[in-house]
Amino acid sequence: MTTLLTLVVLALVAIAIWQMTKIFELSQLKAENSQIANDSDNNTNGYLLFAFLIFIYGITIFSFWKYSKFLLPEAGSAHGAEYDSLMLVSFIIIFIVQTLTQALLHYFGYKYRGVEGKRALFFADSDRLEFIWTIIPVIVLSGLILWGLYTWTTIMDVNDEDDPLIVELYAQQFSWTARYGGEDNVLGKANVRMIDINKANVLGLDESDTYAADDIIVKELHLPVGRKVNFKMRSQDVLHSAYMPHFRAQMNCVPGMITEFSFTPIHTTEEMRQNPDVADKVKRTNAIRSERAAKGEENSDPWEFDYILLCNKICGKSHYNMQMKIIVETQEEYDAWVAEQKTFGQNVMGQASTDEFKKIETATASH
């Protein structure tokens, strides 16, 4: 809100200055009342072009200096480096082209400004110039497109090679649930029509499917480092998007269908916490939070980095808070965590036994 008010005030100040300038111009007595630009006007506009060029370059340099620290750190997935390289090269090309074209645009605007008695050179066409400004973009864009298609095809090649871990991400307003395939690493059949809250069947698993019995349903995603993970994604209600920024991964979750994505984590959570960029962000964040704590304000607890799963589609009023913590750990730590989790079969049978006991207890009491 403060930023918005600042922008509004700046806009109003600019309008006021402009209006005062017009009043000043109208108040001056001029022998010449022509609306045709003269040499003085053209020179002024030429200098203003150079001033604006300096301004846009200055604001660009300032933005790099001020806001580069907010970029994502090193990718936590195997394909992330290739993704970042493609993005970096694209930005470098865009920056170079923008710098050159803006410099030439403003320079020529000044160099060929109107001068009394000087006529502009006009020619209908130039095959050489048209060839140059057509073939160069074609070559550059073709290279980027081909590289992008190759990278996309590689990233989206979801297969069962290298014994991948199978994990389902289940989206609903406004939370995530993860389901593991259990010991057999095979997910049981599921359908939203089979959801039964009374039996703790929150994902609609088919209780008659033997593959579903050992499935593990959790609210915190654990992944073993160095092992490929194949994600199967579903949505219960509206369109969601599973976004894991630190892994450079995103895939829509569409009601009525299963979408897929695959990646291999290469850094554990603890290793990523030691990353200099991450450590610097944690330090800056906690400095702000300590100031808030000193003032007795909320949201002032110390923050610690964790991988995170977000929803990247505006899915409703609590969309901003739809997230899940991701922990990347060693295979041994992952195995120990899995061993502590109850399977779907244990939860359903436990709930069924409790319900049956309550029925018997109620019947006994009635007699």
Tab-separated table of C-alpha atoms in Angstrom:
chain	number	residue	atom	x	y	z
A	1	MET	CA	0.000	0.000	0.000
A	2	THR	CA	2.872	2.393	0.826
A	3	THR	CA	4.423	1.758	-2.597
A	4	LEU	CA	1.099	2.442	-4.324
A	5	LEU	CA	0.590	5.700	-2.454
A	6	THR	CA	4.159	6.766	-3.289
A	7	LEU	CA	3.578	6.124	-7.000
A	8	VAL	CA	0.288	8.052	-6.921
A	9	VAL	CA	1.982	11.026	-5.227
A	10	LEU	CA	4.828	10.998	-7.764
A	11	ALA	CA	2.321	10.897	-10.632
A	12	LEU	CA	0.381	13.834	-9.185
A	13	VAL	CA	3.602	15.819	-8.691
A	14	ALA	CA	4.591	15.153	-12.307
A	15	ILE	CA	1.172	16.323	-13.541
A	16	ALA	CA	1.423	19.451	-11.400
A	17	ILE	CA	4.869	20.296	-12.788
A	18	TRP	CA	3.634	19.753	-16.327
A	19	GLN	CA	0.636	22.028	-15.780
A	20	MET	CA	2.834	24.722	-14.248
A	21	THR	CA	5.134	24.508	-17.268
A	22	LYS	CA	2.208	25.004	-19.632
A	23	ILE	CA	1.005	27.993	-17.614
A	24	PHE	CA	4.489	29.476	-17.743
A	25	GLU	CA	4.652	29.032	-21.518
A	26	LEU	CA	1.263	30.637	-22.018
A	27	SER	CA	2.254	33.576	-19.842
A	28	GLN	CA	5.249	34.424	-22.037
A	29	LEU	CA	4.819	36.965	-24.805
A	30	LYS	CA	6.304	35.604	-27.981
A	31	ALA	CA	6.666	37.338	-31.243
A	32	GLU	CA	6.460	33.996	-32.953
A	33	ASN	CA	3.406	31.908	-32.107
A	34	SER	CA	4.120	29.051	-34.541
A	35	GLN	CA	3.488	25.444	-33.548
A	36	ILE	CA	6.232	24.274	-35.920
A	37	ALA	CA	9.386	23.066	-34.149
A	38	ASN	CA	12.451	25.207	-34.711
A	39	ASP	CA	16.151	24.350	-34.350
A	40	SER	CA	16.073	25.171	-30.643
A	41	ASP	CA	13.167	22.788	-30.068
A	42	ASN	CA	14.887	20.027	-32.016
A	43	ASN	CA	18.137	20.473	-30.092
A	44	THR	CA	16.262	20.359	-26.797
A	45	ASN	CA	14.483	17.140	-27.789
A	46	GLY	CA	17.783	15.627	-28.916
A	47	TYR	CA	19.404	16.356	-25.561
A	48	LEU	CA	16.354	14.993	-23.748
A	49	LEU	CA	16.724	11.767	-25.726
A	50	PHE	CA	20.279	11.369	-24.408
A	51	ALA	CA	19.104	12.182	-20.881
A	52	PHE	CA	16.407	9.507	-21.095
A	53	LEU	CA	18.949	7.000	-22.458
A	54	ILE	CA	21.173	7.648	-19.439
A	55	PHE	CA	18.134	7.261	-17.183
A	56	ILE	CA	17.077	3.846	-18.528
A	57	TYR	CA	20.661	2.552	-18.388
A	58	GLY	CA	21.013	3.917	-14.878
A	59	ILE	CA	17.810	2.298	-13.654
A	60	THR	CA	18.898	-0.986	-15.254
A	61	ILE	CA	22.283	-0.938	-13.505
A	62	PHE	CA	20.607	0.020	-10.229
A	63	SER	CA	18.136	-2.862	-10.544
A	64	PHE	CA	20.951	-5.363	-11.094
A	65	TRP	CA	22.821	-4.011	-8.074
A	66	LYS	CA	19.816	-3.694	-5.780
A	67	TYR	CA	17.652	-6.707	-6.635
A	68	SER	CA	19.960	-9.477	-7.897
A	69	LYS	CA	20.097	-10.825	-4.347
A	70	PHE	CA	16.422	-11.811	-4.639
A	71	LEU	CA	17.074	-14.319	-7.426
A	72	LEU	CA	16.810	-18.037	-6.752
A	73	PRO	CA	19.978	-19.789	-5.552
A	74	GLU	CA	21.685	-22.708	-7.263
A	75	ALA	CA	19.192	-25.295	-8.550
A	76	GLY	CA	18.558	-28.301	-6.333
A	77	SER	CA	17.774	-30.698	-9.205
A	78	ALA	CA	19.875	-32.414	-11.867
A	79	HIS	CA	18.153	-30.650	-14.769
A	80	GLY	CA	18.204	-27.257	-13.052
A	81	ALA	CA	21.665	-26.268	-14.306
A	82	GLU	CA	20.629	-26.700	-17.949
A	83	TYR	CA	17.433	-24.760	-17.299
A	84	ASP	CA	19.355	-21.915	-15.666
A	85	SER	CA	21.904	-21.834	-18.503
A	86	LEU	CA	19.145	-21.468	-21.092
A	87	MET	CA	17.537	-18.699	-19.063
A	88	LEU	CA	20.856	-16.902	-18.547
A	89	VAL	CA	21.815	-17.005	-22.237
A	90	SER	CA	18.350	-15.745	-23.207
A	91	PHE	CA	18.631	-12.818	-20.801
A	92	ILE	CA	22.162	-11.966	-21.938
A	93	ILE	CA	21.052	-11.859	-25.590
A	94	ILE	CA	18.001	-9.766	-24.713
A	95	PHE	CA	20.131	-7.384	-22.646
A	96	ILE	CA	22.750	-6.939	-25.395
A	97	VAL	CA	20.118	-6.370	-28.086
A	98	GLN	CA	18.189	-3.961	-25.878
A	99	THR	CA	21.350	-2.013	-25.029
A	100	LEU	CA	22.435	-1.668	-28.668
A	101	THR	CA	19.015	-0.882	-30.137
A	102	GLN	CA	18.165	1.710	-27.480
A	103	ALA	CA	21.570	3.372	-27.884
A	104	LEU	CA	21.188	3.530	-31.675
A	105	LEU	CA	17.571	4.685	-31.441
A	106	HIS	CA	18.407	7.617	-29.182
A	107	TYR	CA	21.663	8.459	-30.992
A	108	PHE	CA	20.011	8.616	-34.402
A	109	GLY	CA	17.139	10.609	-32.915
A	110	TYR	CA	19.705	13.246	-31.923
A	111	LYS	CA	22.068	13.002	-34.912
A	112	TYR	CA	19.309	13.347	-37.487
A	113	ARG	CA	17.199	15.895	-35.630
A	114	GLY	CA	15.493	18.534	-37.703
A	115	VAL	CA	17.687	21.374	-38.930
A	116	GLU	CA	16.288	24.294	-40.914
A	117	GLY	CA	17.135	23.950	-44.587
A	118	LYS	CA	18.267	20.314	-44.259
A	119	ARG	CA	16.201	17.624	-45.956
A	120	ALA	CA	16.156	13.963	-44.883
A	121	LEU	CA	17.504	11.348	-47.269
A	122	PHE	CA	14.700	9.018	-48.367
A	123	PHE	CA	14.920	5.698	-50.162
A	124	ALA	CA	12.128	3.190	-50.718
A	125	ASP	CA	13.983	0.026	-49.713
A	126	SER	CA	17.350	-1.624	-49.153
A	127	ASP	CA	17.692	-5.342	-49.808
A	128	ARG	CA	20.965	-5.497	-47.908
A	129	LEU	CA	19.588	-3.865	-44.741
A	130	GLU	CA	16.414	-5.941	-44.836
A	131	PHE	CA	18.458	-9.121	-45.233
A	132	ILE	CA	20.706	-8.214	-42.285
A	133	TRP	CA	17.929	-7.325	-39.843
A	134	THR	CA	15.950	-10.405	-40.874
A	135	ILE	CA	18.598	-13.127	-41.009
A	136	ILE	CA	20.307	-12.238	-37.701
A	137	PRO	CA	17.114	-12.572	-35.586
A	138	VAL	CA	16.200	-15.746	-37.510
A	139	ILE	CA	19.545	-17.376	-36.672
A	140	VAL	CA	19.534	-16.296	-33.012
A	141	LEU	CA	15.894	-17.211	-32.355
A	142	SER	CA	16.235	-20.533	-34.197
A	143	GLY	CA	19.176	-21.423	-31.974
A	144	LEU	CA	17.292	-20.515	-28.804
A	145	ILE	CA	14.167	-22.363	-29.919
A	146	LEU	CA	16.058	-25.535	-30.821
A	147	TRP	CA	17.992	-25.426	-27.548
A	148	GLY	CA	14.763	-24.801	-25.661
A	149	LEU	CA	12.976	-27.692	-27.377
A	150	TYR	CA	15.861	-30.043	-26.590
A	151	THR	CA	15.914	-28.925	-22.945
A	152	TRP	CA	12.123	-29.211	-22.677
A	153	THR	CA	12.094	-32.687	-24.232
A	154	THR	CA	14.830	-33.853	-21.872
A	155	ILE	CA	13.128	-32.450	-18.770
A	156	MET	CA	9.693	-33.794	-19.720
A	157	ASP	CA	10.920	-37.316	-20.494
A	158	VAL	CA	9.145	-39.057	-17.617
A	159	ASN	CA	10.162	-42.734	-17.695
A	160	ASP	CA	10.790	-45.653	-15.340
A	161	GLU	CA	14.542	-45.849	-15.962
A	162	ASP	CA	16.938	-45.742	-12.962
A	163	ASP	CA	14.332	-47.142	-10.531
A	164	PRO	CA	12.517	-43.850	-9.796
A	165	LEU	CA	10.615	-43.182	-6.593
A	166	ILE	CA	6.889	-42.841	-7.359
A	167	VAL	CA	5.110	-40.037	-5.512
A	168	GLU	CA	1.649	-38.575	-5.980
A	169	LEU	CA	0.971	-34.898	-5.276
A	170	TYR	CA	-2.698	-34.319	-4.516
A	171	ALA	CA	-3.961	-30.717	-4.694
A	172	GLN	CA	-7.106	-29.327	-3.125
A	173	GLN	CA	-8.172	-25.918	-1.901
A	174	PHE	CA	-5.937	-25.002	-0.082
A	175	SER	CA	-3.445	-27.733	0.811
A	176	TRP	CA	-1.173	-30.409	-0.616
A	177	THR	CA	-1.063	-34.093	0.248
A	178	ALA	CA	1.675	-36.505	-0.822
A	179	ARG	CA	1.247	-40.250	-1.385
A	180	TYR	CA	4.082	-42.760	-1.686
A	181	GLY	CA	3.840	-46.161	-3.355
A	182	GLY	CA	5.051	-48.000	-0.248
A	183	GLU	CA	7.280	-51.074	-0.345
A	184	ASP	CA	6.211	-52.085	-3.855
A	185	ASN	CA	6.689	-48.484	-5.101
A	186	VAL	CA	3.357	-48.761	-6.955
A	187	LEU	CA	0.497	-46.375	-6.295
A	188	GLY	CA	-2.920	-47.888	-5.754
A	189	LYS	CA	-5.886	-46.814	-7.852
A	190	ALA	CA	-7.719	-43.715	-6.677
A	191	ASN	CA	-10.742	-41.635	-7.570
A	192	VAL	CA	-12.272	-38.590	-5.888
A	193	ARG	CA	-15.631	-40.379	-5.853
A	194	MET	CA	-14.166	-42.896	-3.374
A	195	ILE	CA	-13.206	-40.286	-0.776
A	196	ASP	CA	-14.505	-41.367	2.625
A	197	ILE	CA	-13.515	-39.068	5.485
A	198	ASN	CA	-14.988	-41.429	8.074
A	199	LYS	CA	-12.481	-44.088	7.020
A	200	ALA	CA	-9.577	-41.638	6.722
A	201	ASN	CA	-9.634	-42.244	2.961
A	202	VAL	CA	-8.947	-38.609	2.145
A	203	LEU	CA	-7.544	-39.244	-1.350
A	204	GLY	CA	-10.196	-41.646	-2.589
A	205	LEU	CA	-8.012	-44.773	-2.743
A	206	ASP	CA	-9.626	-47.971	-3.990
A	207	GLU	CA	-9.705	-50.166	-0.882
A	208	SER	CA	-10.088	-53.289	-3.030
A	209	ASP	CA	-6.798	-52.579	-4.835
A	210	THR	CA	-3.983	-54.537	-3.181
A	211	TYR	CA	-1.443	-51.969	-4.385
A	212	ALA	CA	-3.155	-49.307	-2.252
A	213	ALA	CA	-2.738	-51.105	1.070
A	214	ASP	CA	0.912	-50.109	1.581
A	215	ASP	CA	0.577	-46.564	0.227
A	216	ILE	CA	1.767	-43.866	2.611
A	217	ILE	CA	-0.148	-40.580	2.861
A	218	VAL	CA	1.642	-37.603	4.431
A	219	LYS	CA	1.549	-33.829	4.700
A	220	GLU	CA	5.314	-33.332	4.436
A	221	LEU	CA	7.271	-34.357	1.361
A	222	HIS	CA	10.513	-36.292	1.945
A	223	LEU	CA	12.840	-37.104	-0.973
A	224	PRO	CA	16.114	-39.085	-1.014
A	225	VAL	CA	19.010	-37.194	-2.548
A	226	GLY	CA	20.409	-38.573	-5.792
A	227	ARG	CA	17.360	-40.694	-6.598
A	228	LYS	CA	15.054	-39.896	-9.481
A	229	VAL	CA	11.466	-39.028	-8.482
A	230	ASN	CA	8.455	-39.437	-10.774
A	231	PHE	CA	5.543	-37.291	-9.654
A	232	LYS	CA	1.931	-38.117	-10.477
A	233	MET	CA	-0.303	-35.106	-9.889
A	234	ARG	CA	-4.040	-34.853	-9.298
A	235	SER	CA	-6.460	-32.112	-8.309
A	236	GLN	CA	-9.664	-32.576	-6.340
A	237	ASP	CA	-11.425	-29.338	-7.219
A	238	VAL	CA	-9.950	-26.586	-9.420
A	239	LEU	CA	-6.856	-26.010	-11.521
A	240	HIS	CA	-3.716	-25.885	-9.370
A	241	SER	CA	-0.042	-25.801	-10.305
A	242	ALA	CA	2.651	-27.696	-8.422
A	243	TYR	CA	5.585	-25.287	-8.303
A	244	MET	CA	8.917	-26.214	-6.711
A	245	PRO	CA	11.106	-23.196	-7.515
A	246	HIS	CA	14.355	-24.498	-6.037
A	247	PHE	CA	14.089	-27.583	-8.263
A	248	ARG	CA	13.067	-25.545	-11.335
A	249	ALA	CA	9.931	-27.694	-11.575
A	250	GLN	CA	6.317	-26.819	-12.292
A	251	MET	CA	3.324	-28.761	-13.590
A	252	ASN	CA	-0.397	-28.039	-13.631
A	253	CYS	CA	-2.696	-30.229	-11.549
A	254	VAL	CA	-5.900	-30.665	-13.534
A	255	PRO	CA	-9.176	-32.098	-12.151
A	256	GLY	CA	-10.079	-35.381	-13.828
A	257	MET	CA	-6.626	-36.235	-15.162
A	258	ILE	CA	-3.117	-37.185	-14.013
A	259	THR	CA	-0.160	-35.015	-15.000
A	260	GLU	CA	3.482	-35.984	-14.539
A	261	PHE	CA	6.862	-34.449	-13.841
A	262	SER	CA	10.231	-35.949	-12.968
A	263	PHE	CA	13.501	-34.723	-11.478
A	264	THR	CA	16.453	-35.888	-9.398
A	265	PRO	CA	17.334	-33.921	-6.211
A	266	ILE	CA	21.097	-33.329	-6.016
A	267	HIS	CA	21.449	-31.321	-2.780
A	268	THR	CA	20.055	-32.218	0.618
A	269	THR	CA	18.252	-29.581	2.633
A	270	GLU	CA	21.246	-29.287	4.961
A	271	GLU	CA	23.631	-28.842	2.031
A	272	MET	CA	21.440	-26.132	0.506
A	273	ARG	CA	21.363	-24.301	3.836
A	274	GLN	CA	25.156	-23.993	3.584
A	275	ASN	CA	24.906	-22.367	0.143
A	276	PRO	CA	26.312	-18.789	0.422
A	277	ASP	CA	23.318	-17.233	-1.375
A	278	VAL	CA	20.859	-19.092	0.850
A	279	ALA	CA	22.820	-18.284	4.001
A	280	ASP	CA	22.864	-14.592	3.030
A	281	LYS	CA	19.102	-14.595	2.430
A	282	VAL	CA	18.468	-16.256	5.796
A	283	LYS	CA	20.682	-13.668	7.478
A	284	ARG	CA	18.879	-10.739	5.817
A	285	THR	CA	15.445	-12.212	6.550
A	286	ASN	CA	16.214	-12.861	10.204
A	287	ALA	CA	17.623	-9.345	10.612
A	288	ILE	CA	14.236	-8.000	9.505
A	289	ARG	CA	12.405	-10.438	11.742
A	290	SER	CA	14.520	-9.493	14.752
A	291	GLU	CA	13.490	-5.865	14.228
A	292	ARG	CA	9.859	-6.956	14.102
A	293	ALA	CA	10.336	-8.999	17.281
A	294	ALA	CA	11.799	-5.982	19.066
A	295	LYS	CA	8.646	-4.056	18.188
A	296	GLY	CA	6.412	-6.913	19.339
A	297	GLU	CA	5.047	-7.485	15.833
A	298	GLU	CA	3.776	-10.798	14.461
A	299	ASN	CA	5.659	-13.065	12.046
A	300	SER	CA	8.952	-12.368	13.798
A	301	ASP	CA	10.185	-15.889	14.578
A	302	PRO	CA	13.632	-16.808	13.182
A	303	TRP	CA	13.390	-18.313	9.687
A	304	GLU	CA	15.257	-21.355	8.402
A	305	PHE	CA	15.535	-22.346	4.761
A	306	ASP	CA	13.505	-25.289	3.495
A	307	TYR	CA	12.609	-26.480	0.035
A	308	ILE	CA	8.965	-25.729	-0.612
A	309	LEU	CA	6.062	-26.775	-2.812
A	310	LEU	CA	3.763	-23.908	-3.800
A	311	CYS	CA	0.620	-23.494	-5.871
A	312	ASN	CA	1.331	-21.250	-8.857
A	313	LYS	CA	-2.275	-20.828	-9.989
A	314	ILE	CA	-4.666	-18.379	-8.367
A	315	CYS	CA	-7.032	-21.033	-7.026
A	316	GLY	CA	-9.013	-19.073	-4.439
A	317	LYS	CA	-8.852	-16.756	-1.440
A	318	SER	CA	-6.216	-18.799	0.453
A	319	HIS	CA	-4.073	-19.532	-2.589
A	320	TYR	CA	-1.159	-17.590	-1.076
A	321	ASN	CA	-0.923	-20.061	1.809
A	322	MET	CA	-1.138	-23.298	-0.205
A	323	GLN	CA	2.285	-24.799	0.382
A	324	MET	CA	4.085	-27.896	1.606
A	325	LYS	CA	7.510	-28.334	3.158
A	326	ILE	CA	9.978	-30.506	1.213
A	327	ILE	CA	12.879	-32.259	2.925
A	328	VAL	CA	15.702	-33.708	0.845
A	329	GLU	CA	17.831	-36.126	2.867
A	330	THR	CA	20.143	-39.079	2.542
A	331	GLN	CA	18.744	-42.483	1.566
A	332	GLU	CA	19.310	-43.746	5.120
A	333	GLU	CA	17.421	-40.831	6.660
A	334	TYR	CA	14.638	-41.245	4.127
A	335	ASP	CA	14.324	-44.995	4.873
A	336	ALA	CA	14.161	-44.275	8.606
A	337	TRP	CA	11.409	-41.707	8.042
A	338	VAL	CA	9.385	-44.080	5.854
A	339	ALA	CA	9.644	-46.796	8.504
A	340	GLU	CA	7.933	-44.470	10.989
A	341	GLN	CA	4.919	-43.804	8.741
A	342	LYS	CA	1.641	-45.728	8.849
A	343	THR	CA	0.352	-47.211	5.619
A	344	PHE	CA	-3.095	-46.591	4.166
A	345	GLY	CA	-4.086	-50.145	5.091
A	346	GLN	CA	-3.091	-49.648	8.717
A	347	ASN	CA	-4.989	-46.367	8.962
A	348	VAL	CA	-8.143	-47.739	7.306
A	349	MET	CA	-8.100	-50.994	9.295
A	350	GLY	CA	-7.439	-49.073	12.488
A	351	GLN	CA	-10.359	-46.749	11.806
A	352	ALA	CA	-12.573	-49.661	10.803
A	353	SER	CA	-11.738	-51.530	14.017
A	354	THR	CA	-12.522	-48.431	16.084
A	355	ASP	CA	-15.871	-47.962	14.338
A	356	GLU	CA	-16.739	-51.637	14.830
A	357	PHE	CA	-15.838	-51.448	18.524
A	358	LYS	CA	-18.067	-48.399	18.939
A	359	LYS	CA	-20.964	-50.244	17.277
A	360	ILE	CA	-20.556	-53.246	19.622
A	361	GLU	CA	-20.231	-50.963	22.655
A	362	THR	CA	-23.397	-49.081	21.670
A	363	ALA	CA	-25.342	-52.321	21.136
A	364	THR	CA	-24.203	-53.706	24.520
A	365	ALA	CA	-25.173	-50.524	26.307
A	366	SER	CA	-28.676	-50.588	24.746
A	367	HIS	CA	-29.305	-54.073	26.210
